[in-house]
PDB file of C-alpha atoms in Angstrom:
ATOM      1  CA  MET A   1     257.699  33.038  -0.980  1.00  0.00           C
ATOM      2  CA  SER A   2     259.333  30.085   0.803  1.00  0.00           C
ATOM      3  CA  GLY A   3     262.578  30.412   2.726  1.00  0.00           C
ATOM      4  CA  TRP A   4     264.415  28.450   0.034  1.00  0.00           C
ATOM      5  CA  GLY A   5     263.237  30.848  -2.652  1.00  0.00           C
ATOM      6  CA  GLN A   6     264.289  33.910  -0.633  1.00  0.00           C
ATOM      7  CA  ILE A   7     267.741  32.497   0.013  1.00  0.00           C
ATOM      8  CA  ALA A   8     268.197  31.647  -3.686  1.00  0.00           C
ATOM      9  CA  ILE A   9     267.197  35.148  -4.826  1.00  0.00           C
ATOM     10  CA  ARG A  10     269.308  36.861  -2.166  1.00  0.00           C
ATOM     11  CA  ALA A  11     272.306  34.661  -2.996  1.00  0.00           C
ATOM     12  CA  VAL A  12     272.070  35.393  -6.729  1.00  0.00           C
ATOM     13  CA  GLY A  13     271.805  39.119  -5.995  1.00  0.00           C
ATOM     14  CA  ALA A  14     274.828  39.012  -3.687  1.00  0.00           C
ATOM     15  CA  LEU A  15     276.819  37.051  -6.286  1.00  0.00           C
ATOM     16  CA  ILE A  16     276.018  39.564  -9.016  1.00  0.00           C
ATOM     17  CA  MET A  17     277.069  42.445  -6.772  1.00  0.00           C
ATOM     18  CA  LEU A  18     280.311  40.705  -5.793  1.00  0.00           C
ATOM     19  CA  PHE A  19     281.142  40.015  -9.436  1.00  0.00           C
ATOM     20  CA  ALA A  20     280.443  43.619 -10.446  1.00  0.00           C
ATOM     21  CA  MET A  21     282.494  45.003  -7.557  1.00  0.00           C
ATOM     22  CA  THR A  22     285.442  42.736  -8.388  1.00  0.00           C
ATOM     23  CA  ARG A  23     285.341  43.765 -12.041  1.00  0.00           C
ATOM     24  CA  ILE A  24     285.319  47.452 -11.110  1.00  0.00           C
ATOM     25  CA  LEU A  25     288.163  47.089  -8.603  1.00  0.00           C
ATOM     26  CA  GLY A  26     290.216  45.374 -11.309  1.00  0.00           C
ATOM     27  CA  LYS A  27     292.624  42.451 -11.594  1.00  0.00           C
ATOM     28  CA  LYS A  28     294.967  43.885  -8.958  1.00  0.00           C
ATOM     29  CA  GLN A  29     292.363  43.143  -6.312  1.00  0.00           C
ATOM     30  CA  ILE A  30     292.736  39.450  -7.176  1.00  0.00           C
ATOM     31  CA  SER A  31     296.446  39.031  -7.921  1.00  0.00           C
ATOM     32  CA  GLN A  32     298.220  41.421  -5.536  1.00  0.00           C
ATOM     33  CA  LEU A  33     296.259  42.087  -2.377  1.00  0.00           C
ATOM     34  CA  THR A  34     297.592  44.681   0.027  1.00  0.00           C
ATOM     35  CA  PHE A  35     296.783  44.422   3.741  1.00  0.00           C
ATOM     36  CA  PHE A  36     294.036  46.993   3.342  1.00  0.00           C
ATOM     37  CA  GLU A  37     292.504  45.226   0.325  1.00  0.00           C
ATOM     38  CA  TYR A  38     292.751  41.881   2.094  1.00  0.00           C
ATOM     39  CA  ILE A  39     290.744  43.181   5.050  1.00  0.00           C
ATOM     40  CA  THR A  40     288.060  44.833   2.937  1.00  0.00           C
ATOM     41  CA  GLY A  41     287.806  41.732   0.751  1.00  0.00           C
ATOM     42  CA  ILE A  42     287.123  39.539   3.780  1.00  0.00           C
ATOM     43  CA  VAL A  43     284.484  41.940   5.111  1.00  0.00           C
ATOM     44  CA  ILE A  44     282.692  42.201   1.749  1.00  0.00           C
ATOM     45  CA  GLY A  45     282.673  38.403   1.450  1.00  0.00           C
ATOM     46  CA  ASP A  46     281.215  38.018   4.926  1.00  0.00           C
ATOM     47  CA  LEU A  47     278.552  40.635   4.193  1.00  0.00           C
ATOM     48  CA  ALA A  48     277.593  38.786   1.011  1.00  0.00           C
ATOM     49  CA  GLY A  49     277.271  35.545   2.990  1.00  0.00           C
ATOM     50  CA  PHE A  50     275.035  37.100   5.649  1.00  0.00           C
ATOM     51  CA  LEU A  51     273.034  38.884   2.964  1.00  0.00           C
ATOM     52  CA  SER A  52     272.333  35.552   1.258  1.00  0.00           C
ATOM     53  CA  THR A  53     271.265  33.480   4.270  1.00  0.00           C
ATOM     54  CA  ASP A  54     269.882  35.879   6.892  1.00  0.00           C
ATOM     55  CA  VAL A  55     266.350  36.180   5.545  1.00  0.00           C
ATOM     56  CA  GLU A  56     265.199  38.087   8.636  1.00  0.00           C
ATOM     57  CA  ALA A  57     267.652  40.949   8.018  1.00  0.00           C
ATOM     58  CA  ASP A  58     266.712  43.872   5.804  1.00  0.00           C
ATOM     59  CA  TYR A  59     268.136  43.189   2.331  1.00  0.00           C
ATOM     60  CA  MET A  60     268.762  46.834   1.460  1.00  0.00           C
ATOM     61  CA  HIS A  61     270.707  47.366   4.670  1.00  0.00           C
ATOM     62  CA  GLY A  62     273.076  44.630   3.571  1.00  0.00           C
ATOM     63  CA  VAL A  63     273.359  46.128   0.087  1.00  0.00           C
ATOM     64  CA  ILE A  64     274.224  49.542   1.538  1.00  0.00           C
ATOM     65  CA  ALA A  65     276.891  47.978   3.768  1.00  0.00           C
ATOM     66  CA  MET A  66     278.448  46.171   0.782  1.00  0.00           C
ATOM     67  CA  VAL A  67     278.455  49.357  -1.287  1.00  0.00           C
ATOM     68  CA  VAL A  68     280.164  51.274   1.531  1.00  0.00           C
ATOM     69  CA  TRP A  69     282.870  48.628   1.957  1.00  0.00           C
ATOM     70  CA  PHE A  70     283.288  48.477  -1.820  1.00  0.00           C
ATOM     71  CA  SER A  71     283.646  52.254  -2.062  1.00  0.00           C
ATOM     72  CA  ILE A  72     286.402  52.365   0.574  1.00  0.00           C
ATOM     73  CA  PRO A  73     289.083  50.402  -1.380  1.00  0.00           C
ATOM     74  CA  LEU A  74     288.021  52.042  -4.646  1.00  0.00           C
ATOM     75  CA  LEU A  75     288.479  55.521  -3.157  1.00  0.00           C
ATOM     76  CA  ALA A  76     291.744  54.427  -1.532  1.00  0.00           C
ATOM     77  CA  GLU A  77     293.106  53.254  -4.904  1.00  0.00           C
ATOM     78  CA  LEU A  78     292.212  56.566  -6.543  1.00  0.00           C
ATOM     79  CA  LEU A  79     293.915  58.513  -3.740  1.00  0.00           C
ATOM     80  CA  ALA A  80     296.964  56.235  -3.850  1.00  0.00           C
ATOM     81  CA  MET A  81     297.407  56.996  -7.550  1.00  0.00           C
ATOM     82  CA  LYS A  82     297.712  60.708  -6.714  1.00  0.00           C
ATOM     83  CA  SER A  83     299.748  60.581  -3.485  1.00  0.00           C
ATOM     84  CA  LYS A  84     302.883  58.588  -2.743  1.00  0.00           C
ATOM     85  CA  VAL A  85     302.398  59.112   0.994  1.00  0.00           C
ATOM     86  CA  ILE A  86     298.944  57.536   0.895  1.00  0.00           C
ATOM     87  CA  ARG A  87     300.283  54.782  -1.365  1.00  0.00           C
ATOM     88  CA  ILE A  88     302.976  53.872   1.166  1.00  0.00           C
ATOM     89  CA  LEU A  89     300.476  54.122   4.030  1.00  0.00           C
ATOM     90  CA  LEU A  90     297.990  51.757   2.394  1.00  0.00           C
ATOM     91  CA  GLU A  91     300.258  49.428   0.442  1.00  0.00           C
ATOM     92  CA  GLY A  92     303.514  49.617   2.386  1.00  0.00           C
ATOM     93  CA  LYS A  93     306.961  49.553   0.781  1.00  0.00           C
ATOM     94  CA  GLY A  94     309.618  47.007   0.022  1.00  0.00           C
ATOM     95  CA  THR A  95     312.193  45.754   2.531  1.00  0.00           C
ATOM     96  CA  VAL A  96     315.741  44.994   1.408  1.00  0.00           C
ATOM     97  CA  PHE A  97     316.892  41.515   2.475  1.00  0.00           C
ATOM     98  CA  ILE A  98     320.189  41.263   0.590  1.00  0.00           C
ATOM     99  CA  LYS A  99     322.393  44.220  -0.355  1.00  0.00           C
ATOM    100  CA  ALA A 100     325.817  44.055  -2.007  1.00  0.00           C
ATOM    101  CA  GLY A 101     325.714  40.291  -1.484  1.00  0.00           C
ATOM    102  CA  LYS A 102     325.188  40.617   2.293  1.00  0.00           C
ATOM    103  CA  ILE A 103     322.071  39.375   4.112  1.00  0.00           C
ATOM    104  CA  LEU A 104     320.526  42.088   6.309  1.00  0.00           C
ATOM    105  CA  GLU A 105     319.483  40.135   9.397  1.00  0.00           C
ATOM    106  CA  LYS A 106     317.848  43.182  10.992  1.00  0.00           C
ATOM    107  CA  ASN A 107     315.425  43.528   8.081  1.00  0.00           C
ATOM    108  CA  LEU A 108     314.666  39.810   8.202  1.00  0.00           C
ATOM    109  CA  ARG A 109     313.663  40.135  11.857  1.00  0.00           C
ATOM    110  CA  LYS A 110     311.621  43.244  11.052  1.00  0.00           C
ATOM    111  CA  GLU A 111     309.496  41.272   8.583  1.00  0.00           C
ATOM    112  CA  ARG A 112     309.574  38.162  10.831  1.00  0.00           C
ATOM    113  CA  TYR A 113     311.296  36.221   8.073  1.00  0.00           C
ATOM    114  CA  THR A 114     313.307  33.150   9.015  1.00  0.00           C
ATOM    115  CA  THR A 115     316.450  32.024   7.201  1.00  0.00           C
ATOM    116  CA  ASP A 116     314.594  28.969   5.916  1.00  0.00           C
ATOM    117  CA  GLU A 117     311.879  31.167   4.441  1.00  0.00           C
ATOM    118  CA  LEU A 118     314.452  33.374   2.712  1.00  0.00           C
ATOM    119  CA  LEU A 119     316.196  30.353   1.200  1.00  0.00           C
ATOM    120  CA  GLU A 120     312.827  28.952   0.115  1.00  0.00           C
ATOM    121  CA  GLN A 121     311.909  32.192  -1.626  1.00  0.00           C
ATOM    122  CA  LEU A 122     315.302  32.263  -3.363  1.00  0.00           C
ATOM    123  CA  ARG A 123     314.749  28.709  -4.612  1.00  0.00           C
ATOM    124  CA  THR A 124     311.450  29.760  -6.155  1.00  0.00           C
ATOM    125  CA  LYS A 125     313.563  32.173  -8.236  1.00  0.00           C
ATOM    126  CA  SER A 126     315.888  29.287  -9.229  1.00  0.00           C
ATOM    127  CA  VAL A 127     318.607  30.578  -6.912  1.00  0.00           C
ATOM    128  CA  PHE A 128     320.051  27.826  -4.718  1.00  0.00           C
ATOM    129  CA  ASN A 129     323.106  29.690  -3.411  1.00  0.00           C
ATOM    130  CA  PRO A 130     322.762  33.068  -1.632  1.00  0.00           C
ATOM    131  CA  ALA A 131     326.333  33.818  -2.732  1.00  0.00           C
ATOM    132  CA  ASP A 132     324.985  34.326  -6.265  1.00  0.00           C
ATOM    133  CA  VAL A 133     322.702  37.194  -5.182  1.00  0.00           C
ATOM    134  CA  GLU A 134     323.691  40.854  -5.398  1.00  0.00           C
ATOM    135  CA  PHE A 135     320.390  42.375  -4.276  1.00  0.00           C
ATOM    136  CA  ALA A 136     317.042  41.054  -3.027  1.00  0.00           C
ATOM    137  CA  ILE A 137     313.991  42.964  -1.831  1.00  0.00           C
ATOM    138  CA  LEU A 138     310.695  41.828  -0.359  1.00  0.00           C
ATOM    139  CA  GLU A 139     308.072  43.777  -2.289  1.00  0.00           C
ATOM    140  CA  ALA A 140     304.969  45.234  -0.671  1.00  0.00           C
ATOM    141  CA  SER A 141     302.961  42.497  -2.430  1.00  0.00           C
ATOM    142  CA  GLY A 142     304.949  39.818  -0.551  1.00  0.00           C
ATOM    143  CA  ASP A 143     306.945  38.695  -3.592  1.00  0.00           C
ATOM    144  CA  LEU A 144     310.744  38.518  -3.434  1.00  0.00           C
ATOM    145  CA  SER A 145     312.605  40.269  -6.268  1.00  0.00           C
ATOM    146  CA  VAL A 146     316.154  39.047  -6.859  1.00  0.00           C
ATOM    147  CA  LEU A 147     319.074  40.542  -8.794  1.00  0.00           C
ATOM    148  CA  LEU A 148     321.946  38.141  -9.442  1.00  0.00           C
ATOM    149  CA  LYS A 149     325.572  39.188  -9.374  1.00  0.00           C
ATOM    150  CA  GLU A 150     326.876  40.187 -12.788  1.00  0.00           C
ATOM    151  CA  GLU A 151     328.953  37.035 -13.218  1.00  0.00           C
ATOM    152  CA  ASN A 152     325.924  34.861 -12.446  1.00  0.00           C
ATOM    153  CA  GLN A 153     323.445  36.578 -14.748  1.00  0.00           C
ATOM    154  CA  PRO A 154     322.382  34.633 -17.851  1.00  0.00           C
ATOM    155  CA  LEU A 155     324.104  35.551 -21.100  1.00  0.00           C
ATOM    156  CA  THR A 156     321.977  37.705 -23.428  1.00  0.00           C
ATOM    157  CA  PRO A 157     322.452  38.643 -27.095  1.00  0.00           C
ATOM    158  CA  MET A 158     323.075  42.262 -26.076  1.00  0.00           C
ATOM    159  CA  ALA A 159     325.934  41.158 -23.810  1.00  0.00           C
ATOM    160  CA  ILE A 160     327.817  39.728 -26.791  1.00  0.00           C
ATOM    161  CA  GLY A 161     327.082  42.660 -29.080  1.00  0.00           C
ATOM    162  CA  ARG A 162     324.156  41.159 -30.983  1.00  0.00           C
ATOM    163  CA  HIS A 163     320.943  43.031 -31.636  1.00  0.00           C
ATOM    164  CA  PRO A 164     318.184  40.479 -32.086  1.00  0.00           C
ATOM    165  CA  LYS A 165     315.129  41.423 -34.054  1.00  0.00           C
ATOM    166  CA  ARG A 166     311.804  41.742 -32.361  1.00  0.00           C
ATOM    167  CA  ILE A 167     309.670  38.657 -32.655  1.00  0.00           C
ATOM    168  CA  ARG A 168     305.921  38.459 -32.664  1.00  0.00           C
ATOM    169  CA  PRO A 169     304.402  35.989 -30.207  1.00  0.00           C
ATOM    170  CA  PRO A 170     302.543  32.950 -31.588  1.00  0.00           C
ATOM    171  CA  GLN A 171     298.824  33.443 -32.044  1.00  0.00           C
ATOM    172  CA  ALA A 172     295.837  31.121 -31.769  1.00  0.00           C
ATOM    173  CA  VAL A 173     294.210  31.120 -35.223  1.00  0.00           C
ATOM    174  CA  ILE A 174     291.620  28.389 -34.539  1.00  0.00           C
ATOM    175  CA  MET A 175     289.881  27.860 -31.217  1.00  0.00           C
ATOM    176  CA  ASP A 176     287.081  25.352 -30.710  1.00  0.00           C
ATOM    177  CA  GLY A 177     286.788  24.949 -34.479  1.00  0.00           C
ATOM    178  CA  THR A 178     286.331  28.692 -35.056  1.00  0.00           C
ATOM    179  CA  VAL A 179     288.774  30.860 -37.014  1.00  0.00           C
ATOM    180  CA  GLN A 180     290.318  33.700 -34.982  1.00  0.00           C
ATOM    181  CA  ASP A 181     290.771  36.547 -37.471  1.00  0.00           C
ATOM    182  CA  GLU A 182     292.473  38.708 -34.851  1.00  0.00           C
ATOM    183  CA  GLY A 183     295.275  36.169 -34.486  1.00  0.00           C
ATOM    184  CA  LEU A 184     295.732  35.910 -38.255  1.00  0.00           C
ATOM    185  CA  ASP A 185     295.868  39.693 -38.642  1.00  0.00           C
ATOM    186  CA  ALA A 186     298.488  39.996 -35.884  1.00  0.00           C
ATOM    187  CA  LEU A 187     300.827  37.717 -37.857  1.00  0.00           C
ATOM    188  CA  GLY A 188     300.015  39.134 -41.297  1.00  0.00           C
ATOM    189  CA  PHE A 189     298.135  36.058 -42.538  1.00  0.00           C
ATOM    190  CA  ASN A 190     294.571  35.650 -43.778  1.00  0.00           C
ATOM    191  CA  ARG A 191     291.903  32.970 -44.129  1.00  0.00           C
ATOM    192  CA  ASP A 192     293.081  31.973 -47.606  1.00  0.00           C
ATOM    193  CA  TRP A 193     296.510  31.171 -46.187  1.00  0.00           C
ATOM    194  CA  LEU A 194     294.922  29.207 -43.342  1.00  0.00           C
ATOM    195  CA  ASP A 195     292.691  27.218 -45.728  1.00  0.00           C
ATOM    196  CA  LYS A 196     295.765  26.340 -47.788  1.00  0.00           C
ATOM    197  CA  GLN A 197     297.606  25.109 -44.714  1.00  0.00           C
ATOM    198  CA  LEU A 198     294.658  22.957 -43.678  1.00  0.00           C
ATOM    199  CA  ARG A 199     294.335  21.444 -47.171  1.00  0.00           C
ATOM    200  CA  GLN A 200     298.036  20.618 -47.290  1.00  0.00           C
ATOM    201  CA  SER A 201     297.780  18.796 -43.973  1.00  0.00           C
ATOM    202  CA  GLY A 202     294.585  16.997 -45.029  1.00  0.00           C
ATOM    203  CA  SER A 203     292.572  18.582 -42.233  1.00  0.00           C
ATOM    204  CA  GLN A 204     289.101  20.086 -42.007  1.00  0.00           C
ATOM    205  CA  LEU A 205     288.325  23.228 -40.025  1.00  0.00           C
ATOM    206  CA  GLU A 206     285.543  21.583 -38.053  1.00  0.00           C
ATOM    207  CA  ASP A 207     287.946  18.834 -36.904  1.00  0.00           C
ATOM    208  CA  VAL A 208     290.434  21.279 -35.366  1.00  0.00           C
ATOM    209  CA  PHE A 209     290.199  22.028 -31.657  1.00  0.00           C
ATOM    210  CA  LEU A 210     293.168  24.412 -31.500  1.00  0.00           C
ATOM    211  CA  ALA A 211     295.678  25.775 -34.005  1.00  0.00           C
ATOM    212  CA  VAL A 212     298.575  28.063 -33.045  1.00  0.00           C
ATOM    213  CA  VAL A 213     300.810  29.757 -35.644  1.00  0.00           C
ATOM    214  CA  ASP A 214     304.182  31.433 -35.149  1.00  0.00           C
ATOM    215  CA  GLU A 215     305.512  34.374 -37.154  1.00  0.00           C
ATOM    216  CA  ASN A 216     307.341  32.045 -39.567  1.00  0.00           C
ATOM    217  CA  GLY A 217     304.143  30.226 -40.490  1.00  0.00           C
ATOM    218  CA  GLY A 218     304.774  27.113 -38.425  1.00  0.00           C
ATOM    219  CA  MET A 219     301.462  25.737 -37.207  1.00  0.00           C
ATOM    220  CA  TYR A 220     300.702  23.508 -34.240  1.00  0.00           C
ATOM    221  CA  THR A 221     297.364  21.736 -34.610  1.00  0.00           C
ATOM    222  CA  ASP A 222     295.317  19.785 -32.070  1.00  0.00           C
ATOM    223  CA  PHE A 223     292.221  17.866 -33.164  1.00  0.00           C
ATOM    224  CA  TYR A 224     289.029  16.964 -31.380  1.00  0.00           C
ATOM    225  CA  LYS A 225     289.828  13.322 -32.127  1.00  0.00           C
ATOM    226  CA  ASP A 226     293.473  12.881 -31.248  1.00  0.00           C
ATOM    227  CA  ARG A 227     295.232  10.916 -33.930  1.00  0.00           C
ATOM    228  CA  LEU A 228     297.149   8.637 -31.654  1.00  0.00           C
ATOM    229  CA  LYS A 229     298.627   5.462 -33.023  1.00  0.00           C
ATOM    230  CA  SER A 230     297.278   2.436 -31.242  1.00  0.00           C
ATOM    231  CA  PRO A 231     299.860  -0.176 -30.306  1.00  0.00           C
ATOM    232  CA  GLY A 232     300.009  -2.970 -32.824  1.00  0.00           C
ATOM    233  CA  LYS A 233     299.226  -6.545 -31.946  1.00  0.00           C
ATOM    234  CA  ARG A 234     302.186  -8.529 -30.813  1.00  0.00           C
ATOM    235  CA  ARG A 235     303.122 -11.392 -33.004  1.00  0.00           C
ATOM    236  CA  LYS A 236     303.148 -14.760 -31.404  1.00  0.00           C
ATOM    237  CA  VAL A 237     306.574 -16.345 -31.454  1.00  0.00           C
ATOM    238  CA  ARG A 238     306.593 -20.061 -31.600  1.00  0.00           C
ATOM    239  CA  GLY A 239     309.190 -21.610 -29.434  1.00  0.00           C
ATOM    240  CA  ARG A 240     310.974 -24.838 -30.150  1.00  0.00           C
ATOM    241  CA  ASN A 241     309.563 -27.954 -28.593  1.00  0.00           C
ATOM    242  CA  LYS A 242     311.916 -29.482 -26.138  1.00  0.00           C
TER     243      LYS A 242
END
């Protein structure tokens, strides 16, 4: 087999293994990397790259190395679920930046956080004045959690003695021209109801790209061919001859 063929086969094999490992490790491995997971992720990626292109290296040796580095974070996650000590050791713990409305400069220096970075992180939480903050903590994931002072917190129905009913989120009932029965069932509707709604709007199922329905039966519909009104032709206005 030519070198190109070997590289293609090795690359596909490495890709399949990487995909399977990522699926097993779960979504956390993608969204919230700890320092430990970040390191192992880099190593596994490098191993997959070498495994794909280094045709002179033994393929199975590379596979074994990837499996070992995959097993390490998986085992660490299982141990972390059972032990808080191991969890703190591997994932770390949060650092308080603001307490009782006061910025803790010592903790900022500990995490090598500048004042500009703190203000930037507050702005990402729609907080433009540190005086509005009661408590803020840098989570182990690197995200900043902010609690506003009571007088600056948004007004909620519970705060004024109202008890709002629970609402069901809107559901996609048509996707790519195909009816989504799961979405209809979640809202208590059926296909007969959907067909009636389409007939009343003069639409055909095969013309619908996406349809989303709320719990009150309101339906948003997007078509493959967007029905946009084209601008009309401007009328020519004859001016007076001077």
